[in-house]
PDB file of C-alpha atoms in Angstrom:
ATOM      1  CA  MET A 413       0.135   0.071   0.397  1.00  0.00           C
ATOM      2  CA  THR A 414       1.369   3.573  -1.144  1.00  0.00           C
ATOM      3  CA  ASP A 415       1.951   5.875   1.733  1.00  0.00           C
ATOM      4  CA  ALA A 416      -0.590   7.941   0.321  1.00  0.00           C
ATOM      5  CA  LYS A 417      -3.372   5.202   0.672  1.00  0.00           C
ATOM      6  CA  LYS A 418      -2.353   4.887   3.827  1.00  0.00           C
ATOM      7  CA  PHE A 419      -2.834   8.222   4.837  1.00  0.00           C
ATOM      8  CA  LEU A 420      -6.054   8.376   3.835  1.00  0.00           C
ATOM      9  CA  ALA A 421      -7.260   4.627   5.961  1.00  0.00           C
ATOM     10  CA  ALA A 422      -5.990   6.530   8.915  1.00  0.00           C
ATOM     11  CA  ILE A 423      -7.824   9.677   8.428  1.00  0.00           C
ATOM     12  CA  LEU A 424     -10.784   7.389   7.576  1.00  0.00           C
ATOM     13  CA  GLY A 425     -10.523   6.049  10.855  1.00  0.00           C
ATOM     14  CA  VAL A 426      -9.623   8.730  12.328  1.00  0.00           C
ATOM     15  CA  VAL A 427     -13.273  10.487  10.953  1.00  0.00           C
ATOM     16  CA  LEU A 428     -15.014   6.491  12.424  1.00  0.00           C
ATOM     17  CA  MET A 429     -13.409   7.137  15.749  1.00  0.00           C
ATOM     18  CA  SER A 430     -14.386  10.665  16.403  1.00  0.00           C
ATOM     19  CA  SER A 431     -17.806   9.888  14.913  1.00  0.00           C
ATOM     20  CA  SER A 432     -18.265   6.979  17.301  1.00  0.00           C
ATOM     21  CA  ALA A 433     -17.519   9.450  20.009  1.00  0.00           C
ATOM     22  CA  GLY A 434     -19.756  11.740  19.465  1.00  0.00           C
ATOM     23  CA  ALA A 435     -16.989  14.624  18.252  1.00  0.00           C
ATOM     24  CA  LYS A 436     -17.137  16.335  15.235  1.00  0.00           C
ATOM     25  CA  LEU A 437     -16.539  14.680  11.394  1.00  0.00           C
ATOM     26  CA  TYR A 438     -14.103  15.920   9.087  1.00  0.00           C
ATOM     27  CA  ILE A 439     -15.918  16.767   5.461  1.00  0.00           C
ATOM     28  CA  THR A 440     -13.686  16.826   3.153  1.00  0.00           C
ATOM     29  CA  GLU A 441     -10.549  13.858   2.791  1.00  0.00           C
ATOM     30  CA  PRO A 442      -7.187  14.778   2.434  1.00  0.00           C
ATOM     31  CA  LEU A 443      -5.691  16.393  -0.164  1.00  0.00           C
ATOM     32  CA  LEU A 444      -2.037  15.940  -1.918  1.00  0.00           C
ATOM     33  CA  VAL A 445      -0.666  19.092  -3.266  1.00  0.00           C
ATOM     34  CA  PRO A 446       1.026  18.522  -6.420  1.00  0.00           C
ATOM     35  CA  GLU A 447       4.813  19.522  -6.497  1.00  0.00           C
ATOM     36  CA  SER A 448       5.672  23.216  -6.618  1.00  0.00           C
ATOM     37  CA  PRO A 449       8.000  24.102  -9.486  1.00  0.00           C
ATOM     38  CA  TYR A 450       9.431  26.675  -7.255  1.00  0.00           C
ATOM     39  CA  ALA A 451       9.635  25.296  -4.131  1.00  0.00           C
ATOM     40  CA  GLY A 452       9.863  21.690  -5.085  1.00  0.00           C
ATOM     41  CA  MET A 453       7.786  20.048  -2.383  1.00  0.00           C
ATOM     42  CA  THR A 454       4.843  18.173  -2.181  1.00  0.00           C
ATOM     43  CA  PHE A 455       2.458  18.774   1.265  1.00  0.00           C
ATOM     44  CA  TYR A 456      -1.152  17.362   2.346  1.00  0.00           C
ATOM     45  CA  VAL A 457      -3.934  19.799   3.724  1.00  0.00           C
ATOM     46  CA  TYR A 458      -7.626  18.539   5.037  1.00  0.00           C
ATOM     47  CA  ARG A 459     -10.610  20.146   5.983  1.00  0.00           C
ATOM     48  CA  PRO A 460     -12.314  20.184   9.107  1.00  0.00           C
ATOM     49  CA  TYR A 461     -16.263  20.721   8.769  1.00  0.00           C
ATOM     50  CA  ASN A 462     -15.668  24.175  10.384  1.00  0.00           C
ATOM     51  CA  MET A 463     -13.290  25.709   7.538  1.00  0.00           C
ATOM     52  CA  PRO A 464     -14.905  29.018   5.527  1.00  0.00           C
ATOM     53  CA  LYS A 465     -15.223  27.832   2.039  1.00  0.00           C
ATOM     54  CA  ASP A 466     -12.213  27.503   0.010  1.00  0.00           C
ATOM     55  CA  TRP A 467      -9.806  26.984   2.790  1.00  0.00           C
ATOM     56  CA  TYR A 468      -7.956  24.172   4.142  1.00  0.00           C
ATOM     57  CA  ILE A 469      -5.455  23.137   6.544  1.00  0.00           C
ATOM     58  CA  THR A 470      -1.455  21.873   6.434  1.00  0.00           C
ATOM     59  CA  LEU A 471      -1.148  19.177   8.749  1.00  0.00           C
ATOM     60  CA  ASP A 472       0.859  21.146  10.669  1.00  0.00           C
ATOM     61  CA  GLY A 473      -2.233  23.310  11.338  1.00  0.00           C
ATOM     62  CA  TYR A 474      -1.837  26.417   9.383  1.00  0.00           C
ATOM     63  CA  PRO A 475      -4.254  27.926   6.955  1.00  0.00           C
ATOM     64  CA  VAL A 476      -3.922  27.717   3.539  1.00  0.00           C
ATOM     65  CA  HIS A 477      -6.052  28.946   0.518  1.00  0.00           C
ATOM     66  CA  LYS A 478      -5.218  28.229  -3.284  1.00  0.00           C
ATOM     67  CA  ASN A 479      -6.188  31.777  -5.011  1.00  0.00           C
ATOM     68  CA  LYS A 480      -6.845  32.685  -7.981  1.00  0.00           C
ATOM     69  CA  ASP A 481      -3.752  32.958  -9.538  1.00  0.00           C
ATOM     70  CA  GLY A 482      -3.350  28.856  -8.417  1.00  0.00           C
ATOM     71  CA  MET A 483      -1.027  29.464  -5.829  1.00  0.00           C
ATOM     72  CA  TRP A 484      -1.257  27.442  -2.627  1.00  0.00           C
ATOM     73  CA  VAL A 485      -1.074  30.578  -0.141  1.00  0.00           C
ATOM     74  CA  TYR A 486      -1.075  30.623   4.195  1.00  0.00           C
ATOM     75  CA  GLY A 487      -3.497  32.850   5.445  1.00  0.00           C
ATOM     76  CA  THR A 488      -4.145  34.908   8.497  1.00  0.00           C
ATOM     77  CA  ALA A 489      -6.822  35.454  10.782  1.00  0.00           C
ATOM     78  CA  GLU A 490      -8.863  38.740  10.968  1.00  0.00           C
ATOM     79  CA  GLY A 491     -11.723  38.263  13.426  1.00  0.00           C
ATOM     80  CA  PRO A 492     -13.715  35.099  12.696  1.00  0.00           C
ATOM     81  CA  ASN A 493     -12.420  35.105   8.841  1.00  0.00           C
ATOM     82  CA  LEU A 494      -9.577  34.372   7.042  1.00  0.00           C
ATOM     83  CA  VAL A 495      -7.663  36.341   5.259  1.00  0.00           C
ATOM     84  CA  ALA A 496      -4.703  35.161   1.991  1.00  0.00           C
ATOM     85  CA  THR A 497      -1.409  36.221   2.338  1.00  0.00           C
ATOM     86  CA  ASN A 498       1.175  36.832  -0.312  1.00  0.00           C
ATOM     87  CA  TYR A 499       3.268  34.076   1.195  1.00  0.00           C
ATOM     88  CA  VAL A 500       3.418  31.018  -0.846  1.00  0.00           C
ATOM     89  CA  VAL A 501       3.249  27.535   0.990  1.00  0.00           C
ATOM     90  CA  GLY A 502       6.766  26.249   1.303  1.00  0.00           C
ATOM     91  CA  SER A 503       8.310  29.677   1.223  1.00  0.00           C
ATOM     92  CA  ILE A 504       9.070  30.625   4.653  1.00  0.00           C
ATOM     93  CA  VAL A 505       8.486  29.635   8.035  1.00  0.00           C
ATOM     94  CA  PRO A 506       4.733  30.361   8.945  1.00  0.00           C
ATOM     95  CA  SER A 507       5.258  31.266  12.810  1.00  0.00           C
ATOM     96  CA  MET A 508       8.263  33.216  12.212  1.00  0.00           C
ATOM     97  CA  ALA A 509       6.006  35.533   9.732  1.00  0.00           C
ATOM     98  CA  GLY A 510       3.744  36.514  12.354  1.00  0.00           C
ATOM     99  CA  ILE A 511       1.117  33.145  10.857  1.00  0.00           C
ATOM    100  CA  THR A 512      -1.066  31.460  13.407  1.00  0.00           C
ATOM    101  CA  LYS A 513      -2.483  28.629  13.509  1.00  0.00           C
ATOM    102  CA  TRP A 514      -6.646  27.632  12.867  1.00  0.00           C
ATOM    103  CA  VAL A 515      -8.067  26.960  16.136  1.00  0.00           C
ATOM    104  CA  SER A 516     -10.795  24.549  16.032  1.00  0.00           C
ATOM    105  CA  ASP A 517     -12.657  22.122  18.215  1.00  0.00           C
ATOM    106  CA  VAL A 518     -12.444  19.534  15.651  1.00  0.00           C
ATOM    107  CA  GLN A 519      -9.835  16.877  17.880  1.00  0.00           C
ATOM    108  CA  VAL A 520      -6.855  17.674  15.684  1.00  0.00           C
ATOM    109  CA  SER A 521      -4.885  15.961  18.312  1.00  0.00           C
ATOM    110  CA  GLU A 522      -5.808  12.687  16.954  1.00  0.00           C
ATOM    111  CA  LEU A 523      -3.907  12.781  13.830  1.00  0.00           C
ATOM    112  CA  ARG A 524      -0.639  13.092  15.920  1.00  0.00           C
ATOM    113  CA  ARG A 525      -1.354   9.793  16.792  1.00  0.00           C
ATOM    114  CA  LEU A 526      -1.506   8.418  13.563  1.00  0.00           C
ATOM    115  CA  PRO A 527       0.557   5.537  12.000  1.00  0.00           C
ATOM    116  CA  ASN A 528       3.155   6.414   9.677  1.00  0.00           C
ATOM    117  CA  PRO A 529       4.123   9.920  10.952  1.00  0.00           C
ATOM    118  CA  GLU A 530       6.802  10.375   8.521  1.00  0.00           C
ATOM    119  CA  ILE A 531       4.047  11.031   5.748  1.00  0.00           C
ATOM    120  CA  LEU A 532       1.956  13.790   7.929  1.00  0.00           C
ATOM    121  CA  GLU A 533       5.150  16.222   7.230  1.00  0.00           C
ATOM    122  CA  VAL A 534       5.706  18.459   4.082  1.00  0.00           C
ATOM    123  CA  ARG A 535       8.104  17.135   2.194  1.00  0.00           C
ATOM    124  CA  GLN A 536      11.043  19.722   0.910  1.00  0.00           C
ATOM    125  CA  LYS A 537      13.574  18.892  -0.769  1.00  0.00           C
ATOM    126  CA  GLY A 538      16.495  21.575  -0.931  1.00  0.00           C
ATOM    127  CA  PHE A 539      14.692  24.286   1.464  1.00  0.00           C
ATOM    128  CA  THR A 540      15.442  24.342   5.047  1.00  0.00           C
ATOM    129  CA  ARG A 541      14.261  26.324   7.855  1.00  0.00           C
ATOM    130  CA  SER A 542      17.919  27.372   8.725  1.00  0.00           C
ATOM    131  CA  GLN A 543      18.110  28.464   4.821  1.00  0.00           C
ATOM    132  CA  MET A 544      14.975  30.516   5.781  1.00  0.00           C
ATOM    133  CA  SER A 545      15.461  31.883   9.146  1.00  0.00           C
ATOM    134  CA  GLY A 546      19.410  30.640  10.214  1.00  0.00           C
ATOM    135  CA  GLY A 547      18.230  30.401  13.465  1.00  0.00           C
ATOM    136  CA  LYS A 548      19.228  34.029  14.801  1.00  0.00           C
ATOM    137  CA  ASN A 549      17.452  37.343  15.250  1.00  0.00           C
ATOM    138  CA  TYR A 550      18.200  39.994  12.591  1.00  0.00           C
ATOM    139  CA  SER A 551      16.477  42.650  14.003  1.00  0.00           C
ATOM    140  CA  THR A 552      19.589  44.840  13.815  1.00  0.00           C
ATOM    141  CA  TYR A 553      20.943  43.833  10.259  1.00  0.00           C
ATOM    142  CA  ILE A 554      20.449  45.691   7.541  1.00  0.00           C
ATOM    143  CA  PRO A 555      21.308  44.652   3.786  1.00  0.00           C
ATOM    144  CA  ASP A 556      22.805  47.039   1.770  1.00  0.00           C
ATOM    145  CA  TRP A 557      20.633  46.254  -1.028  1.00  0.00           C
ATOM    146  CA  THR A 558      17.499  47.764   0.972  1.00  0.00           C
ATOM    147  CA  PHE A 559      19.814  51.547   0.511  1.00  0.00           C
ATOM    148  CA  SER A 560      20.125  50.709  -3.234  1.00  0.00           C
ATOM    149  CA  PRO A 561      17.703  52.944  -5.436  1.00  0.00           C
ATOM    150  CA  ALA A 562      17.842  50.728  -8.403  1.00  0.00           C
ATOM    151  CA  PHE A 563      17.381  47.364  -6.309  1.00  0.00           C
ATOM    152  CA  MET A 564      13.950  49.045  -4.688  1.00  0.00           C
ATOM    153  CA  SER A 565      12.948  50.776  -8.060  1.00  0.00           C
ATOM    154  CA  ILE A 566      11.063  47.479  -8.400  1.00  0.00           C
ATOM    155  CA  GLY A 567       8.198  47.479  -6.016  1.00  0.00           C
ATOM    156  CA  ASN A 568       7.074  50.125  -8.425  1.00  0.00           C
ATOM    157  CA  TRP A 569       7.257  47.605 -11.224  1.00  0.00           C
ATOM    158  CA  LYS A 570       3.936  46.170 -10.698  1.00  0.00           C
ATOM    159  CA  GLY A 571       2.723  46.235 -14.577  1.00  0.00           C
ATOM    160  CA  THR A 572       5.563  43.685 -14.980  1.00  0.00           C
ATOM    161  CA  VAL A 573       6.197  41.810 -11.505  1.00  0.00           C
ATOM    162  CA  ASP A 574       4.090  40.188  -9.316  1.00  0.00           C
ATOM    163  CA  ARG A 575       6.188  37.676  -7.577  1.00  0.00           C
ATOM    164  CA  MET A 576       9.425  37.426  -5.950  1.00  0.00           C
ATOM    165  CA  GLY A 577      12.253  34.555  -4.859  1.00  0.00           C
ATOM    166  CA  VAL A 578      15.791  34.041  -4.363  1.00  0.00           C
ATOM    167  CA  LEU A 579      17.495  31.817  -6.525  1.00  0.00           C
ATOM    168  CA  ASP A 580      19.353  28.993  -5.179  1.00  0.00           C
ATOM    169  CA  ASP A 581      22.413  29.200  -7.513  1.00  0.00           C
ATOM    170  CA  PRO A 582      23.881  31.941  -8.039  1.00  0.00           C
ATOM    171  CA  ALA A 583      22.000  33.441  -5.119  1.00  0.00           C
ATOM    172  CA  VAL A 584      20.183  36.732  -6.237  1.00  0.00           C
ATOM    173  CA  PRO A 585      16.673  37.483  -6.225  1.00  0.00           C
ATOM    174  CA  VAL A 586      14.488  37.479  -9.063  1.00  0.00           C
ATOM    175  CA  ALA A 587      10.971  38.652 -10.225  1.00  0.00           C
ATOM    176  CA  TRP A 588       8.251  38.501 -12.697  1.00  0.00           C
ATOM    177  CA  LYS A 589       4.877  38.407 -13.319  1.00  0.00           C
ATOM    178  CA  GLY A 590       1.918  35.324 -13.765  1.00  0.00           C
ATOM    179  CA  ASN A 591       2.842  31.492 -14.421  1.00  0.00           C
ATOM    180  CA  ASN A 592       4.116  32.197 -18.188  1.00  0.00           C
ATOM    181  CA  PRO A 593       5.966  35.295 -17.944  1.00  0.00           C
ATOM    182  CA  ARG A 594       7.750  36.962 -21.263  1.00  0.00           C
ATOM    183  CA  VAL A 595      10.392  38.819 -18.915  1.00  0.00           C
ATOM    184  CA  ILE A 596      12.031  37.389 -15.537  1.00  0.00           C
ATOM    185  CA  TYR A 597      14.567  40.186 -13.825  1.00  0.00           C
ATOM    186  CA  VAL A 598      17.402  39.038 -12.179  1.00  0.00           C
ATOM    187  CA  TRP A 599      19.132  41.156  -9.515  1.00  0.00           C
ATOM    188  CA  THR A 600      23.202  40.906 -10.437  1.00  0.00           C
ATOM    189  CA  GLY A 601      24.655  43.369  -7.951  1.00  0.00           C
ATOM    190  CA  ASN A 602      24.535  45.931 -10.884  1.00  0.00           C
ATOM    191  CA  GLY A 603      20.923  46.609 -11.587  1.00  0.00           C
ATOM    192  CA  TRP A 604      18.349  44.570 -12.943  1.00  0.00           C
ATOM    193  CA  HIS A 605      18.962  42.345 -15.736  1.00  0.00           C
ATOM    194  CA  GLN A 606      16.222  40.938 -18.152  1.00  0.00           C
ATOM    195  CA  VAL A 607      15.719  37.191 -19.081  1.00  0.00           C
ATOM    196  CA  ASN A 608      13.386  36.906 -21.969  1.00  0.00           C
ATOM    197  CA  THR A 609      11.741  33.618 -21.811  1.00  0.00           C
ATOM    198  CA  GLY A 610      10.864  33.322 -25.854  1.00  0.00           C
ATOM    199  CA  GLU A 611       8.321  31.123 -26.487  1.00  0.00           C
ATOM    200  CA  VAL A 612       9.008  28.826 -23.736  1.00  0.00           C
ATOM    201  CA  HIS A 613       7.282  31.200 -20.812  1.00  0.00           C
ATOM    202  CA  SER A 614       8.567  28.759 -18.512  1.00  0.00           C
ATOM    203  CA  PRO A 615      10.792  30.523 -15.700  1.00  0.00           C
ATOM    204  CA  VAL A 616      12.651  28.043 -14.360  1.00  0.00           C
ATOM    205  CA  ARG A 617      13.624  27.071 -18.236  1.00  0.00           C
ATOM    206  CA  SER A 618      14.942  30.104 -19.095  1.00  0.00           C
ATOM    207  CA  LEU A 619      16.407  30.779 -16.079  1.00  0.00           C
ATOM    208  CA  ARG A 620      18.742  27.781 -16.768  1.00  0.00           C
ATOM    209  CA  ARG A 621      19.213  28.439 -20.212  1.00  0.00           C
ATOM    210  CA  GLU A 622      20.964  31.736 -18.844  1.00  0.00           C
ATOM    211  CA  TYR A 623      22.444  30.221 -16.039  1.00  0.00           C
ATOM    212  CA  SER A 624      25.976  30.635 -16.829  1.00  0.00           C
ATOM    213  CA  LYS A 625      25.843  34.414 -17.966  1.00  0.00           C
ATOM    214  CA  LEU A 626      23.997  34.953 -14.852  1.00  0.00           C
ATOM    215  CA  ARG A 627      26.324  33.284 -12.694  1.00  0.00           C
ATOM    216  CA  ARG A 628      29.382  35.355 -14.803  1.00  0.00           C
ATOM    217  CA  LEU A 629      27.664  38.476 -14.014  1.00  0.00           C
ATOM    218  CA  VAL A 630      27.640  38.234 -10.383  1.00  0.00           C
ATOM    219  CA  ARG A 631      30.341  37.298 -10.144  1.00  0.00           C
ATOM    220  CA  GLU A 632      31.719  40.302 -11.757  1.00  0.00           C
ATOM    221  CA  SER A 633      29.948  42.437  -9.509  1.00  0.00           C
ATOM    222  CA  GLY A 634      30.556  40.583  -6.380  1.00  0.00           C
ATOM    223  CA  PHE A 635      27.787  40.866  -5.099  1.00  0.00           C
ATOM    224  CA  LYS A 636      26.503  38.567  -2.272  1.00  0.00           C
ATOM    225  CA  TRP A 637      23.565  37.230  -0.609  1.00  0.00           C
ATOM    226  CA  TYR A 638      23.031  36.068   3.210  1.00  0.00           C
ATOM    227  CA  ALA A 639      20.681  33.382   4.779  1.00  0.00           C
ATOM    228  CA  GLN A 640      19.764  37.103   6.871  1.00  0.00           C
ATOM    229  CA  ASP A 641      18.596  38.708   3.484  1.00  0.00           C
ATOM    230  CA  MET A 642      15.933  36.065   3.078  1.00  0.00           C
ATOM    231  CA  PRO A 643      13.406  37.001   5.895  1.00  0.00           C
ATOM    232  CA  ILE A 644      13.843  40.594   4.783  1.00  0.00           C
ATOM    233  CA  LEU A 645      13.205  40.040   1.366  1.00  0.00           C
ATOM    234  CA  SER A 646       9.972  38.246   2.384  1.00  0.00           C
ATOM    235  CA  GLN A 647       8.779  40.910   3.897  1.00  0.00           C
ATOM    236  CA  GLN A 648       9.529  43.678   1.742  1.00  0.00           C
ATOM    237  CA  ALA A 649       8.119  41.752  -0.949  1.00  0.00           C
ATOM    238  CA  LYS A 650       4.775  41.249   1.314  1.00  0.00           C
ATOM    239  CA  ALA A 651       4.923  45.251   1.688  1.00  0.00           C
ATOM    240  CA  TRP A 652       5.113  45.603  -2.010  1.00  0.00           C
ATOM    241  CA  GLY A 653       2.347  43.645  -2.678  1.00  0.00           C
ATOM    242  CA  TYR A 654       4.065  40.699  -4.609  1.00  0.00           C
ATOM    243  CA  TYR A 655       3.518  36.755  -3.883  1.00  0.00           C
ATOM    244  CA  TRP A 656       6.787  35.536  -1.895  1.00  0.00           C
ATOM    245  CA  LEU A 657       8.072  31.757  -3.599  1.00  0.00           C
ATOM    246  CA  GLY A 658      11.071  31.758  -1.209  1.00  0.00           C
ATOM    247  CA  GLU A 659      14.295  29.631  -2.611  1.00  0.00           C
ATOM    248  CA  ILE A 660      13.707  29.142  -6.267  1.00  0.00           C
ATOM    249  CA  ARG A 661      15.494  25.580  -7.340  1.00  0.00           C
ATOM    250  CA  LEU A 662      17.617  26.354 -10.253  1.00  0.00           C
ATOM    251  CA  LYS A 663      20.829  24.304  -9.900  1.00  0.00           C
ATOM    252  CA  ARG A 664      20.120  20.580 -11.566  1.00  0.00           C
ATOM    253  CA  GLN A 665      20.087  17.742  -8.428  1.00  0.00           C
ATOM    254  CA  GLN A 666      23.065  15.725  -8.845  1.00  0.00           C
TER     255      GLN A 666
END
């Protein structure tokens, strides 16, 4: 039996046990969200009976929603309502971004007693907590790029940008608009370099095509990206109203 089938069987068992005990029932089966082409991850979500329409919970308890752009994003509570953020699932550590877990009277604790606990975890590849936060307090750290008018100008490019992230290699910020952009902007240290996608329109494929050139431009500029920069740029992207993609896997796996 596959992990997914075991997981579904286990959840069904929880529903049946909850029913016999007179507790609230889950009304939607667990859903395996497909792998993101950017973060390289899959995760499960489910719906307790009292979740707002079109909202789900990750297995670690955070509310998520698939928005009109087809992106799974975290949500925050505003009174009795949930409001979508610009943080794409897997791009940040939710608790460090001020996102709180969904409070429900559904017996979520039962989930923690399910067999095969390894399948209850978000499956991430190439994206670790230390890369996102470094486990340090960065309240006094201010990156050089925040003082660069050339870098910060991208906050005004809403006609051609609606999301941002950082490449794994070379480690530099990138931005573009939509799922099939015509132009991708890559920060090389001296300015925003434009990568035309041509007829492909695939961000990852287009960036891989420019891999050698991008590495050369970054090397020549001497630009350095640090782990401390990641949470700061995620907050800045949110302030600009852009989706935050986190780390984007450009380097091919060996």
